[in-house]
Each structure stands twice: as C-alpha cells, then as structure tokens.
C-alpha cells in the first residue's frame, strides 16, 4: 500500500525504534507512548484492520499475539501485566489503516476507555 505509514516503516522509508523483526512481523515503539511501555506489533502483510482478517491469517495472528507476549515480558511486564489492544475503524479509534496490536504497560491503566 503506497500511502500506508506502517508499510513505509516496514520498508525503512520512515524510521522507527524497532524492537523485533522477522519475515512476517515487525515490532516498534509507539511514536506517541501512552504508558512507560507502549509498542506496536504489526504483520508485514498489509491487512487494513481486524475486520479484514481471513481464515488463512490465523497462524500469522497467533504468532503476532505470542510475539507481543514475549516482548512485553522482555520489557518488564510479566509480573504486573499489560494491556493488549487492537483498535478497529472509526468507532474503535483506529487512526492507521494497517492492523496493529498495541501493548501498553509499566503502570496501572484505567478502565473502561472513554
Ligand atoms: P491506532 O489509533 O490504534 O490506529 O494507533 C496508531 C498508533 O500508531 C498511534 O498510537 C501512534 C502510532 N504511530 C502513528 N504513526 C507512527 C509512526 O510514524 N511511527 C511510530 N513509531 N508510531 C506511529
């Protein structure tokens, strides 16, 4: 997708603070952190949002979730936990149309969201 910010990050055209990368996944710190730990894990495949997942994406999404768990633990969130969030479309507050899982931790987080 030519106009996708996260595809540009994957290509290296936009810099990011990468935490992890393999052939299918990229993880990087959020540019506007809402907690001491706030990173995103994205599939390199351009999937616009969670509503556009297909059955063939199951293993990819499983890997993505497990990677977020691993990285959250590595960043110190294993004992106290974290929040794992996927925003979707306008009502869900999605601002970047490339599927991404937020991981937020390092402090107690409020609930419910506003
Ligand atoms: P969402 O509202 O779920 O679509 O969140 C998108 C997140 O992406 C938001 O927390 C800010 C982050 N973000 C947007 N542009 C960039 C960028 O260029 N670099 C990084 N690292 N994060 C970005």
Short mmCIF file of C-alpha atoms and ligand atoms in Angstrom, two decimals:
data_model
loop_
_atom_site.label_atom_id
_atom_site.label_comp_id
_atom_site.label_asym_id
_atom_site.label_seq_id
_atom_site.Cartn_x
_atom_site.Cartn_y
_atom_site.Cartn_z
CA UNK A 1 0.00 0.00 0.00
CA UNK A 2 1.72 3.18 -1.21
CA UNK A 3 0.17 5.57 1.29
CA UNK A 4 0.41 3.38 4.38
CA UNK A 5 2.66 4.76 7.14
CA UNK A 6 3.31 1.32 8.60
CA UNK A 7 4.19 -0.16 5.19
CA UNK A 8 6.69 2.71 4.87
CA UNK A 9 8.12 1.78 8.29
CA UNK A 10 8.40 -1.85 7.18
CA UNK A 11 10.28 -0.74 4.04
CA UNK A 12 12.54 1.51 6.11
CA UNK A 13 11.34 4.67 4.37
CA UNK A 14 10.15 6.05 7.72
CA UNK A 15 12.45 5.49 10.73
CA UNK A 16 11.20 3.68 13.82
CA UNK A 17 12.60 2.35 17.07
CA UNK A 18 12.44 -1.33 16.19
CA UNK A 19 12.21 -3.94 18.91
CA UNK A 20 11.84 -7.08 16.80
CA UNK A 21 11.67 -8.09 13.14
CA UNK A 22 11.32 -11.30 11.16
CA UNK A 23 9.93 -12.17 7.74
CA UNK A 24 6.30 -11.82 8.89
CA UNK A 25 6.28 -9.40 11.83
CA UNK A 26 7.69 -6.07 12.94
CA UNK A 27 7.55 -4.58 16.44
CA UNK A 28 8.47 -0.98 17.25
CA UNK A 29 7.90 1.62 19.95
CA UNK A 30 4.83 3.81 19.50
CA UNK A 31 5.77 7.36 18.48
CA UNK A 32 3.23 8.75 20.97
CA UNK A 33 3.55 6.50 24.02
CA UNK A 34 0.61 6.36 26.42
CA UNK A 35 2.47 4.34 29.07
CA UNK A 36 6.10 3.65 30.05
CA UNK A 37 5.92 0.59 27.79
CA UNK A 38 4.00 1.15 24.57
CA UNK A 39 4.90 -0.73 21.45
CA UNK A 40 3.12 -1.99 18.35
CA UNK A 41 3.39 -5.39 16.69
CA UNK A 42 2.28 -5.46 13.05
CA UNK A 43 2.11 -8.04 10.31
CA UNK A 44 4.25 -7.16 7.30
CA UNK A 45 1.31 -8.22 5.17
CA UNK A 46 -0.92 -5.18 4.66
CA UNK A 47 -4.17 -6.11 6.41
CA UNK A 48 -6.23 -2.95 6.90
CA UNK A 49 -7.93 -3.93 10.15
CA UNK A 50 -9.17 -6.86 12.19
CA UNK A 51 -12.45 -6.94 10.22
CA UNK A 52 -10.48 -7.85 7.11
CA UNK A 53 -8.77 -10.88 8.58
CA UNK A 54 -9.20 -14.07 6.57
CA UNK A 55 -9.10 -17.64 7.83
CA UNK A 56 -5.67 -18.05 6.24
CA UNK A 57 -4.33 -15.34 8.55
CA UNK A 58 -4.92 -17.40 11.70
CA UNK A 59 -1.35 -18.61 12.16
CA UNK A 60 0.03 -15.14 11.46
CA UNK A 61 -2.21 -13.57 14.08
CA UNK A 62 -1.34 -16.28 16.55
CA UNK A 63 2.34 -15.54 16.04
CA UNK A 64 1.69 -11.80 16.38
CA UNK A 65 -0.07 -12.24 19.70
CA UNK A 66 2.58 -14.57 21.05
CA UNK A 67 5.34 -12.16 19.97
CA UNK A 68 3.60 -9.34 21.84
CA UNK A 69 3.52 -11.52 24.95
CA UNK A 70 7.23 -12.36 24.62
CA UNK A 71 8.24 -8.74 24.09
CA UNK A 72 6.03 -7.49 26.91
CA UNK A 73 7.75 -9.94 29.23
CA UNK A 74 11.18 -8.88 27.94
CA UNK A 75 10.27 -5.25 28.64
CA UNK A 76 9.36 -5.99 32.25
CA UNK A 77 5.60 -6.56 32.11
CA UNK A 78 5.47 -10.25 33.02
CA UNK A 79 4.71 -9.84 36.72
CA UNK A 80 2.30 -6.89 36.73
CA UNK A 81 0.80 -7.47 33.28
CA UNK A 82 -0.06 -5.17 30.42
CA UNK A 83 -2.86 -4.26 28.07
CA UNK A 84 -3.05 -5.72 24.56
CA UNK A 85 -5.31 -3.67 22.28
CA UNK A 86 -6.42 -3.75 18.64
CA UNK A 87 -8.38 -0.66 17.59
CA UNK A 88 -10.64 -1.08 14.56
CA UNK A 89 -12.06 1.56 12.21
CA UNK A 90 -13.60 4.85 13.40
CA UNK A 91 -15.63 3.67 16.38
CA UNK A 92 -12.66 1.66 17.60
CA UNK A 93 -10.35 4.67 17.37
CA UNK A 94 -8.12 3.28 14.63
CA UNK A 95 -6.01 6.00 13.03
CA UNK A 96 -3.57 3.92 10.96
CA UNK A 97 -5.21 1.52 8.49
CA UNK A 98 -2.70 -1.29 8.88
CA UNK A 99 -3.55 -3.89 11.51
CA UNK A 100 -1.53 -3.35 14.69
CA UNK A 101 -1.58 -4.66 18.23
CA UNK A 102 -0.79 -2.11 20.93
CA UNK A 103 0.95 -3.34 24.07
CA UNK A 104 0.84 -0.90 26.99
CA UNK A 105 2.35 -1.47 30.40
CA UNK A 106 4.65 -0.23 33.11
CA UNK A 107 1.87 1.49 35.09
CA UNK A 108 -1.72 0.73 36.18
CA UNK A 109 -4.10 1.56 33.33
CA UNK A 110 -7.65 2.82 33.72
CA UNK A 111 -10.77 1.03 32.53
CA UNK A 112 -13.16 1.46 30.80
CA UNK A 113 -11.74 3.56 27.96
CA UNK A 114 -13.51 6.86 27.35
P1 LIG B 1 -4.45 3.48 16.41
O1 LIG B 1 -5.19 4.62 17.00
O2 LIG B 1 -4.81 2.16 17.07
O3 LIG B 1 -4.57 3.42 14.89
O4 LIG B 1 -2.93 3.77 16.75
C1 LIG B 1 -1.95 4.10 15.85
C2 LIG B 1 -0.68 4.31 16.63
O5 LIG B 1 0.39 4.43 15.73
C3 LIG B 1 -0.67 5.58 17.48
O6 LIG B 1 -0.57 5.21 18.85
C4 LIG B 1 0.55 6.34 17.04
C5 LIG B 1 1.32 5.33 16.23
N1 LIG B 1 2.01 5.89 15.10
C6 LIG B 1 1.45 6.60 14.10
N2 LIG B 1 2.39 6.97 13.21
C7 LIG B 1 3.57 6.46 13.67
C8 LIG B 1 4.90 6.49 13.19
O7 LIG B 1 5.23 7.07 12.14
N3 LIG B 1 5.85 5.85 13.94
C9 LIG B 1 5.53 5.21 15.10
N4 LIG B 1 6.52 4.61 15.76
N5 LIG B 1 4.28 5.14 15.57
C10 LIG B 1 3.31 5.77 14.87
#
